[in-house]
Amino acid sequence: MKLDAKIPEGPLAQKWSKHKFNLKLVNPANKRKYTVIVVGTGLAGASAAASLAELGYNVKAFCFQDSPRRAHSIAAQGGINAAKNYQNDGDSVHRLFYDTIKGGDYRAREGNVYRLAEVSVNIIDQCVAQGVPFAREYGGLLDNRSFGGSQVSRTFYARGQTGQQLLLGAYSALNRQINLGKVKMYTRHEMMDVVTIDGEAKGIVTRDLISGAIESHAAHAVLLCTGGYGNVFYLSTNAMGCNVTAAWKAHKRGAYFANPCFTQIHPTCIPVTGDHQSKLTLMSESLRNDGRVWAPKTVELAQKLRKGELKVTDLKEEDRDYFLERKYPAFGNLVPRDVASRNAKEMVDEGRGVGASGIAVYLDFAEAIGRLGEDTVRAKYGNLFDMYQQITDENPYKQPMRIYPAVHYTMGGLWVDYNLQTTVKGLYCLGEANFSDHGANRLGASALMQGLADGYFVIPYTLGDYLANIGPKAVDTSHPAFEQTKQSVLERINKLLALKGDRTVNDYHRELGHIMWEYCGMARTEEGLTKAKGLIRELRADFWKNARVSGTNEEFNQNLENAGRVADFLELGELMVDDALDRKESCGGHFRLESQTDEGEALRDDDNYAYAAAWEYKGDNQPEELHKEELVFENVKLSQRSYK
């Protein structure tokens, strides 16, 4: 299949408005004749389901949590970007577009990114109308703060709980439609497979997580809004339930998977304390507005701190290396996430790490508290500081936080065109689950922006065009494809339940995570990736021989749920390694040690790798086929990224 991104012709600033005009419409009386399935009810899913139902479509929404309020979108604490220029500091739609393209190291489509920046201004108005309590400045206007990768203040926020407040806004809109009967909500249901008829998505098969019932659901189109796959690394900032299963099943049904190795490492997380941990805790990037990142200037001082021979508060100013401010004076502590993460790792690798493990650097608020006062800092970040103290038993008002990078967001995902449609007709993908907009590194505060842009302002137009073309012919589960898909799901479940080995599923997940972090994490080499591929294959073969899955299907069985998700992670992990091996360049969060500048920065190879890698599934245990979507840059100049 030839990849067609369907980017509209014409000037960049006019592409979306012209495209909307050219899309076919479904008249209001006909909308009620169509049914749409939305899988996932985080920001992308809840906003899409609410918007489509408001237009008149019949929507079936599915989530594996007990409520859409449990979606992982709540964990995006720091804010949401929008080019409103309320601060009058030089922001614009074009600047947000440029910062996002540059921040992604020129590995995203111009057309998609410009549209994201363009509709960002509408998101804020929509959310204010829903009652989202954004912070306000003294004159009553919405307040903004700065975030990494930008020299302007464009991030709207609700203290340190922006994701939660935005989700409550979308959730209220969704609930309104549930009450009106336009959305039928299925909680505690996990999508197990996509049903395709003549190459088009016409429904899904789900498992009721309470009873184990395997059910079929038909629709005219299916929207996947199921988030990212960072938990392939086992330890990540993601909620433990986050997984790749829905996207992976769609991939096996013909949806290409794009840039799977593009994983974001977040620089401000509470460091690992041991193998007992099952997840990591994110400290919002917003903290880098007022917190200063530093490490001891010498290995000797770091050793004394680790041994407890020296207190951090006793360390003199001249003995502290504010390495981000030193190396990147123009951006300082607000460099993009990949740059901050790589430099923190460099400090630890040099032996200047702190904490008992030596795998951390400091994030210090002493200067901000002295300048602004503790009450002001508490008003801006109080819940984040409280969370840090509850986890570490250290008071960040009195001593610096200890932070270290951790797996966070995934820029890879299902390949979609400009209309957010995958390579399977009628199957759409929104939010973090798709690959678009962020390139090789997502700028902070852009995840919430993309999820809501896709759900509120893009899919209502583009989906309508597809539905108008196929017509409102009734779809139901009587077609043989539904029964065939259901049987394949049951076979997979029975295969998992037949595993009566002596190793827990969690053991395999943890071991996979170690392999991925060691060889396909912050720094990668051809030798390491080749080794990782072999290790993952061996681990997957061992899983299907020696894993232990207890219980039955006809019950609430989290062991079975987890086994299916880990089995999918084991397959995804190998594809991520293949993708990383193919891309012999450093870009964004993807750092190949063989490809770096004299100063140790990521060195791109635009002549050979200015493309999105889209992988086609060719069958179990078969190499996937690589398709390349060449990225065309007409409005920005490709240059070596510099934040100095």
XYZ file of C-alpha atoms in Angstrom:
644
model
C 0.000 0.000 0.000
C 1.286 3.464 -0.896
C 1.053 5.814 2.053
C -1.093 8.849 1.289
C -1.117 11.378 4.102
C -3.866 13.377 2.333
C -2.249 16.688 3.260
C -4.298 19.428 1.550
C -2.728 21.618 -1.125
C -2.218 25.338 -0.664
C -0.560 27.686 1.832
C 0.077 26.222 5.281
C -2.229 28.652 7.097
C -5.137 27.842 4.766
C -4.867 24.048 4.543
C -7.274 23.190 7.360
C -9.967 25.761 6.527
C -9.942 24.758 2.836
C -9.951 21.070 3.743
C -12.960 21.497 6.036
C -14.885 23.194 3.268
C -14.099 20.396 0.814
C -15.108 17.570 3.168
C -18.519 16.012 2.629
C -21.171 16.624 5.276
C -23.840 14.437 6.821
C -27.066 16.360 7.221
C -28.531 16.560 10.736
C -31.450 14.218 10.002
C -29.086 11.520 8.725
C -26.577 11.639 11.577
C -28.875 9.599 13.820
C -28.686 6.754 11.277
C -24.975 6.213 12.010
C -23.299 4.459 14.937
C -19.708 5.188 15.971
C -17.600 3.194 18.440
C -15.104 5.096 20.607
C -12.556 2.967 22.477
C -10.997 4.819 25.394
C -12.525 7.735 27.279
C -9.584 9.858 28.281
C -9.311 13.364 26.880
C -9.245 12.289 23.227
C -11.992 9.680 23.606
C -14.310 11.612 25.918
C -14.070 14.782 23.808
C -14.666 12.828 20.583
C -17.610 10.853 21.997
C -19.232 13.986 23.438
C -18.700 16.018 20.258
C -19.997 13.320 17.903
C -23.044 12.670 20.085
C -23.738 16.403 20.286
C -23.781 16.425 16.475
C -26.412 13.681 16.496
C -24.483 10.462 15.908
C -25.149 7.389 18.039
C -22.013 6.619 20.036
C -20.880 3.521 21.910
C -18.019 4.369 24.261
C -15.799 1.774 25.950
C -13.240 1.966 28.746
C -11.603 -0.693 30.892
C -11.814 1.483 34.015
C -14.893 1.723 36.232
C -15.375 5.327 35.057
C -13.985 7.667 32.382
C -12.724 9.749 35.293
C -10.060 7.080 35.864
C -8.387 7.738 32.495
C -4.659 8.385 32.620
C -5.203 11.875 31.151
C -5.562 13.097 34.729
C -1.836 12.519 35.236
C -0.867 15.355 32.860
C -0.353 17.896 35.615
C 1.494 20.872 34.240
C -0.713 22.511 31.639
C -1.974 22.790 28.065
C -0.413 24.895 25.319
C -2.348 27.418 23.248
C -1.200 30.335 21.109
C -3.406 32.987 22.722
C -0.521 35.415 23.395
C -2.202 36.674 26.556
C 1.227 37.531 27.936
C 1.921 39.788 24.936
C 5.380 38.223 24.726
C 5.518 37.448 21.013
C 3.565 34.214 20.750
C 1.537 33.300 17.672
C 0.080 30.284 15.911
C 3.149 30.184 13.690
C 5.529 30.318 16.672
C 3.720 27.447 18.401
C 3.887 25.538 15.119
C 7.610 26.241 14.788
C 8.442 25.364 18.399
C 6.579 22.062 18.058
C 8.271 21.141 14.768
C 11.695 22.076 16.153
C 11.033 20.390 19.502
C 10.148 17.192 17.631
C 13.521 17.455 15.858
C 11.879 17.892 12.436
C 10.289 14.461 12.339
C 6.614 15.514 12.189
C 4.358 16.677 9.347
C 4.079 20.404 8.850
C 0.375 20.220 7.952
C -0.711 18.327 11.062
C 1.397 20.417 13.428
C 0.149 23.719 12.025
C -3.457 22.560 12.405
C -2.716 21.610 16.017
C -1.372 25.097 16.721
C -4.290 26.702 14.865
C -7.075 24.942 16.796
C -5.260 25.273 20.136
C -6.805 28.701 20.660
C -10.315 27.204 20.394
C -9.592 24.525 22.994
C -9.127 27.080 25.753
C -12.430 28.826 24.973
C -14.237 25.476 24.924
C -12.788 24.401 28.261
C -13.471 27.738 29.963
C -17.087 27.454 28.790
C -17.213 23.997 30.415
C -16.051 25.495 33.698
C -12.451 24.310 33.774
C -10.878 26.402 36.586
C -7.759 27.692 34.849
C -5.476 29.886 36.926
C -5.989 33.617 36.463
C -3.714 36.616 36.861
C -4.514 39.756 38.834
C -6.581 41.382 36.066
C -8.863 38.372 35.687
C -7.412 37.037 32.445
C -6.248 33.462 32.255
C -2.692 33.073 33.486
C 0.129 31.408 31.559
C 3.425 29.864 32.487
C 6.391 28.778 30.426
C 7.360 25.208 29.589
C 10.415 23.512 28.124
C 11.248 24.141 24.460
C 9.723 27.609 24.309
C 10.788 31.160 25.094
C 7.221 32.430 25.537
C 4.575 31.752 28.186
C 1.736 29.877 26.488
C 0.847 27.132 28.935
C -2.596 27.389 30.563
C -2.859 25.514 33.835
C -5.031 24.651 36.807
C -2.478 24.531 39.593
C -0.750 21.136 39.285
C -3.840 19.208 38.224
C -4.580 20.487 34.724
C -5.214 17.067 33.190
C -7.732 16.182 35.858
C -9.647 19.431 35.455
C -9.716 19.154 31.663
C -10.885 15.559 31.928
C -13.697 16.611 34.261
C -14.772 19.142 31.620
C -14.841 16.490 28.886
C -16.435 14.013 31.297
C -19.271 16.429 32.048
C -19.888 16.899 28.309
C -19.825 13.112 27.873
C -22.230 12.583 30.782
C -24.653 15.036 29.257
C -24.818 12.892 26.135
C -25.105 9.677 28.162
C -28.086 11.199 29.944
C -29.639 12.200 26.604
C -29.228 8.642 25.347
C -26.867 9.544 22.501
C -23.881 7.811 24.136
C -24.084 4.293 25.514
C -21.250 3.863 27.994
C -19.573 0.486 28.521
C -17.269 0.567 31.526
C -15.062 -2.366 32.552
C -14.896 -3.522 28.937
C -11.573 -4.161 27.202
C -11.276 -4.185 23.432
C -9.801 -7.510 22.343
C -9.884 -7.118 18.547
C -11.144 -5.049 15.620
C -13.708 -6.552 13.223
C -13.065 -5.784 9.557
C -15.352 -6.537 6.607
C -13.916 -6.159 3.093
C -10.989 -4.221 4.564
C -13.109 -1.727 6.517
C -13.548 -1.503 10.284
C -17.123 -2.356 11.241
C -16.921 -3.117 14.933
C -14.972 -4.578 17.827
C -14.928 -7.606 20.113
C -14.686 -6.877 23.835
C -14.280 -8.740 27.095
C -16.420 -7.777 30.074
C -13.769 -7.564 32.775
C -16.255 -8.432 35.539
C -17.967 -11.479 34.037
C -15.525 -12.494 31.304
C -18.280 -12.318 28.666
C -16.939 -11.959 25.114
C -19.171 -9.530 23.214
C -19.417 -8.175 19.667
C -20.334 -4.572 18.847
C -21.022 -3.205 15.366
C -20.690 0.343 14.043
C -20.092 2.352 10.889
C -16.663 3.453 12.153
C -14.293 2.768 15.045
C -12.185 5.364 16.876
C -9.215 4.206 18.974
C -8.325 6.676 21.742
C -6.388 4.300 23.969
C -3.247 6.209 24.922
C 0.413 5.277 24.755
C 2.485 2.162 25.280
C 5.186 3.411 27.685
C 4.520 0.460 29.993
C 6.459 -1.745 27.567
C 9.358 -0.549 29.768
C 7.568 -1.903 32.883
C 8.640 1.086 34.973
C 7.168 4.288 33.573
C 5.096 7.270 34.654
C 2.017 5.634 33.102
C -0.791 4.147 35.162
C -0.265 0.410 35.553
C -3.281 -0.387 33.378
C -1.976 1.536 30.364
C -1.203 -0.881 27.534
C -0.819 -1.317 23.781
C -3.398 -4.072 23.235
C -6.079 -2.124 21.329
C -3.562 -0.492 18.990
C -1.636 -3.744 18.577
C -4.749 -5.708 17.619
C -5.576 -3.003 15.084
C -2.009 -3.277 13.788
C -2.499 -6.992 13.219
C -5.695 -6.202 11.288
C -3.842 -3.992 8.842
C -3.197 -0.662 10.567
C 0.427 0.379 10.077
C 2.418 1.176 13.246
C 4.548 4.308 12.875
C 7.784 5.289 14.619
C 7.393 2.743 17.452
C 10.860 3.494 18.864
C 10.095 7.188 19.438
C 9.729 7.163 23.216
C 9.884 10.224 25.410
C 11.996 10.169 28.539
C 10.672 12.747 31.035
C 13.419 14.563 32.977
C 11.583 15.256 36.247
C 10.505 12.007 37.892
C 11.053 10.688 41.384
C 14.035 8.325 41.064
C 13.831 4.538 41.214
C 14.414 3.139 44.707
C 14.566 -0.591 43.948
C 13.136 -3.616 42.170
C 10.049 -3.570 44.394
C 8.522 -0.700 42.396
C 5.782 -1.266 39.845
C 5.623 2.302 38.503
C 7.303 5.693 38.720
C 5.909 9.060 39.764
C 6.095 12.076 37.508
C 6.870 15.489 38.954
C 5.408 18.005 36.530
C 7.693 19.767 34.080
C 6.059 22.994 35.250
C 8.383 22.753 38.255
C 11.281 23.685 35.968
C 9.801 27.183 35.711
C 11.000 28.006 39.206
C 13.173 25.018 40.112
C 16.870 25.006 39.180
C 18.474 21.728 38.120
C 21.955 21.038 39.438
C 24.529 18.420 40.410
C 27.639 18.624 42.608
C 30.638 20.010 40.747
C 32.886 17.100 41.637
C 32.624 13.342 42.037
C 34.104 13.681 45.539
C 31.298 15.977 46.700
C 28.693 13.660 45.190
C 30.199 10.699 47.060
C 30.056 12.598 50.355
C 26.405 13.467 49.741
C 25.569 9.838 48.929
C 27.278 8.577 52.084
C 25.565 11.172 54.269
C 28.853 12.839 55.205
C 27.511 16.096 53.788
C 24.018 17.597 53.782
C 22.761 19.052 50.536
C 21.840 22.301 52.289
C 25.478 22.644 53.411
C 26.838 22.607 49.863
C 28.164 26.032 48.895
C 26.889 27.802 45.793
C 30.285 27.565 44.094
C 30.203 23.773 44.533
C 26.971 23.420 42.561
C 26.854 22.927 38.792
C 23.635 24.314 37.317
C 24.466 22.374 34.196
C 21.419 23.258 32.076
C 21.894 26.968 32.714
C 25.605 26.598 32.006
C 25.248 24.698 28.742
C 22.047 26.273 27.346
C 21.967 29.921 28.498
C 19.140 30.968 26.131
C 16.705 28.370 27.522
C 18.343 27.343 30.801
C 16.197 24.933 32.785
C 13.487 25.190 30.128
C 15.236 23.181 27.426
C 13.067 20.435 25.875
C 12.613 17.170 27.714
C 15.011 15.086 25.664
C 17.851 17.580 26.168
C 17.234 17.858 29.921
C 16.999 14.078 30.282
C 20.184 13.354 28.371
C 22.133 15.885 30.435
C 20.873 14.451 33.720
C 22.028 11.007 32.596
C 25.399 12.509 31.694
C 25.827 13.836 35.246
C 25.047 10.413 36.719
C 27.340 8.635 34.253
C 30.161 10.961 35.336
C 29.658 9.869 38.946
C 28.032 13.126 40.052
C 24.626 11.608 40.787
C 23.033 12.073 44.203
C 20.738 10.162 46.542
C 21.488 6.767 48.059
C 21.515 5.133 44.631
C 23.538 7.865 42.940
C 20.941 7.904 40.150
C 19.467 11.395 40.578
C 20.157 15.112 40.272
C 18.643 17.983 42.224
C 15.701 20.267 41.421
C 16.101 23.199 43.801
C 13.487 25.811 44.769
C 15.529 27.779 47.318
C 16.083 30.702 44.945
C 12.385 30.856 43.953
C 11.218 30.679 47.573
C 13.641 33.484 48.473
C 12.462 35.585 45.537
C 8.713 34.892 45.585
C 8.053 33.673 49.101
C 6.981 30.215 50.218
C 3.275 31.075 50.061
C 3.501 31.981 46.363
C 5.403 28.800 45.522
C 2.885 26.786 47.551
C -0.021 28.350 45.636
C 1.551 27.389 42.293
C 2.863 23.912 43.077
C 1.496 22.924 46.484
C -0.111 19.619 45.503
C 3.055 18.532 43.666
C 5.240 19.368 46.651
C 2.856 17.486 48.947
C 2.947 14.445 46.673
C 6.743 14.479 46.631
C 6.922 14.661 50.424
C 4.414 11.835 50.876
C 6.475 9.554 48.628
C 10.009 10.462 49.733
C 9.484 11.799 53.289
C 11.584 14.824 52.308
C 10.361 18.431 52.505
C 11.008 20.137 49.132
C 10.440 23.568 50.703
C 13.505 22.946 52.897
C 15.758 20.887 50.609
C 15.970 20.209 46.866
C 13.897 17.506 45.202
C 15.784 14.531 43.770
C 14.785 13.807 40.179
C 15.849 11.510 37.340
C 14.490 10.790 33.848
C 11.884 8.069 33.289
C 9.815 6.720 30.399
C 6.771 8.919 29.944
C 5.043 9.548 26.597
C 5.231 7.661 23.318
C 5.420 9.677 20.116
C 5.017 6.521 18.029
C 1.626 4.929 17.458
C -0.736 3.908 14.707
C -0.039 5.698 11.435
C -2.843 8.085 10.485
C -3.401 10.464 7.601
C -4.454 14.115 7.891
C -8.006 12.933 8.615
C -6.761 10.748 11.531
C -7.701 7.602 9.589
C -5.382 4.593 9.797
C -4.490 2.380 6.845
C -7.707 0.462 7.625
C -10.703 2.358 6.248
C -13.186 3.369 8.898
C -10.617 2.897 11.676
C -9.451 6.174 13.193
C -6.900 6.862 15.901
C -6.765 9.936 18.159
C -4.478 11.349 20.829
C -1.361 9.593 22.092
C -2.384 6.337 20.402
C -1.512 7.803 16.991
C 1.924 8.893 15.802
C 1.178 12.360 14.449
C 2.143 15.859 15.566
C 5.109 15.354 17.948
C 7.894 13.906 15.814
C 10.784 12.481 17.806
C 10.119 14.424 21.029
C 6.931 15.916 22.458
C 7.139 19.378 23.946
C 5.671 19.633 27.420
C 1.984 20.638 27.694
C 1.249 19.411 24.159
C -0.324 16.041 25.032
C -3.514 17.584 26.413
C -3.551 19.958 23.471
C -3.395 17.149 20.896
C -5.960 14.932 22.638
C -8.558 17.693 22.813
C -7.747 19.061 19.350
C -8.321 15.621 17.820
C -11.531 14.986 19.747
C -13.224 18.377 19.767
C -12.086 19.999 16.524
C -10.703 17.487 14.005
C -12.594 14.186 14.071
C -16.111 15.729 13.922
C -15.215 17.055 10.449
C -13.076 14.249 9.040
C -15.229 11.362 10.257
C -18.301 12.975 8.706
C -16.629 12.880 5.291
C -16.064 9.109 5.558
C -19.590 8.407 6.800
C -21.139 10.511 4.038
C -19.234 8.456 1.475
C -20.217 5.008 2.797
C -23.844 5.909 3.504
C -26.027 4.872 6.467
C -26.480 1.238 5.502
C -27.256 -0.701 8.679
C -24.457 -2.716 10.296
C -24.996 -5.513 12.807
C -23.146 -8.409 14.363
C -24.814 -11.081 12.207
C -22.035 -10.904 9.608
C -19.719 -13.962 9.766
C -16.696 -11.712 10.372
C -17.937 -10.984 13.890
C -18.165 -14.656 14.830
C -14.773 -15.393 13.265
C -13.142 -12.563 15.210
C -14.870 -13.635 18.406
C -13.558 -17.190 17.970
C -9.991 -15.970 17.450
C -10.289 -13.945 20.663
C -11.508 -17.001 22.575
C -8.681 -19.106 21.155
C -6.144 -16.557 22.355
C -7.725 -16.467 25.821
C -7.725 -20.268 26.077
C -4.095 -20.368 24.959
C -3.186 -17.981 27.782
C -5.228 -19.880 30.367
C -3.463 -23.107 29.345
C -0.147 -21.688 30.576
C 0.637 -23.456 33.862
C 4.356 -22.787 34.170
C 6.323 -21.580 37.167
C 6.957 -17.902 36.323
C 4.531 -15.071 36.916
C 3.456 -12.781 34.105
C 4.879 -9.900 36.116
C 8.329 -11.529 36.007
C 8.268 -11.469 32.219
C 7.035 -7.887 32.119
C 9.799 -6.743 34.474
C 12.483 -8.572 32.473
C 11.206 -7.098 29.220
C 11.325 -3.677 30.827
C 14.951 -4.156 31.859
C 15.899 -5.139 28.288
C 14.043 -2.192 26.754
C 15.474 0.372 29.208
C 19.013 -0.955 28.922
C 19.201 -1.224 25.126
C 16.327 0.831 23.654
C 16.027 3.606 26.254
C 17.829 6.919 26.581
C 20.893 5.839 24.607
C 21.125 3.132 21.952
C 23.789 1.391 19.903
C 23.591 -1.024 17.005
C 25.308 -3.700 19.085
C 22.949 -3.238 22.028
C 19.827 -3.210 19.885
C 20.882 -6.366 18.078
C 21.415 -8.051 21.436
C 18.024 -6.811 22.664
C 16.245 -8.309 19.663
C 17.616 -11.744 20.489
C 16.833 -11.397 24.185
C 13.219 -10.395 23.501
C 12.706 -13.322 21.148
C 14.050 -15.721 23.774
C 11.882 -14.130 26.453
C 8.741 -14.347 24.312
C 9.369 -18.030 23.554
C 9.887 -18.695 27.259
C 6.670 -16.819 28.109
C 4.587 -19.186 25.976
C 6.206 -22.189 27.683
C 6.744 -21.254 31.308
C 4.353 -18.437 32.245
C 1.649 -19.117 34.796
C -1.864 -17.785 34.199
C -4.359 -18.794 36.865
C -8.161 -18.721 37.044
C -10.756 -18.885 34.301
C -12.212 -16.522 31.736
C -15.694 -16.492 33.262
C -14.695 -14.308 36.211
C -12.946 -11.139 37.261
C -9.403 -12.232 36.398
C -6.690 -9.566 36.450
C -4.004 -12.198 35.944
C -5.565 -13.046 32.581
C -5.939 -9.364 31.669
C -2.292 -8.715 32.470
C -1.108 -11.816 30.584
C -2.779 -10.656 27.367
C -1.272 -7.202 27.681
C 2.230 -8.476 28.431
C 2.037 -10.906 25.487
C 1.328 -7.901 23.252
C 4.163 -5.898 24.835
C 6.570 -8.743 24.063
C 5.675 -8.472 20.370
C 5.721 -4.669 20.356
C 9.141 -4.626 22.055
C 10.732 -6.437 19.135
C 9.179 -4.012 16.634
C 10.481 -1.063 18.670
C 13.973 -2.540 18.496
C 13.633 -3.131 14.740
C 12.568 0.485 14.273
C 15.460 1.753 16.406
C 17.911 -0.405 14.450
C 16.609 0.947 11.151
C 16.989 4.591 12.220
C 20.755 5.077 12.270
C 20.510 8.684 13.398
C 19.931 10.552 16.613
C 16.819 12.708 16.751
C 14.815 14.021 19.651
C 14.504 11.429 22.374
C 16.063 8.758 20.130
C 19.820 8.965 20.781
C 22.171 6.716 18.858
C 25.650 6.916 20.369
C 27.091 6.433 16.875
C 25.419 9.670 15.727
C 26.284 12.710 17.842
C 27.928 16.099 17.422
C 31.330 16.985 18.875
C 29.446 18.502 21.819
C 27.476 15.315 22.464
C 24.171 16.555 21.029
C 21.794 14.495 18.860
C 22.953 14.449 15.228
C 20.202 13.940 12.642
C 20.697 12.528 9.150
C 18.155 14.422 7.067
C 19.410 12.992 3.791
C 18.477 9.444 4.775
C 15.935 9.589 7.611
C 13.562 12.510 7.062
C 10.617 10.151 7.023
C 7.999 8.586 9.248
C 8.587 4.839 9.475
C 5.314 2.930 9.087
C 5.486 -0.821 9.726
C 3.136 -3.376 8.186
C 2.336 -6.598 10.031
C 3.039 -9.633 7.832
C 2.078 -12.511 10.132
C 3.208 -14.089 13.408
C 6.991 -14.443 13.704
C 7.477 -12.797 10.302
C 9.582 -9.654 9.743
C 7.414 -6.570 9.384
C 7.635 -4.533 6.183
C 8.829 -0.940 6.420
C 6.970 1.774 4.488
C 8.314 5.320 4.442
C 6.289 8.499 4.459
C 8.726 11.130 3.279
C 8.426 14.330 5.304
C 8.330 17.490 3.198
C 9.347 20.790 4.788
C 8.279 23.875 2.876
C 7.861 26.352 5.734
C 10.695 25.579 8.147
C 14.388 25.185 7.475
C 15.926 21.909 8.620
C 18.779 22.813 10.952
C 20.712 21.342 13.835
C 18.668 22.031 16.954
C 20.254 24.503 19.328
C 18.898 25.794 22.623
C 22.003 27.757 23.540
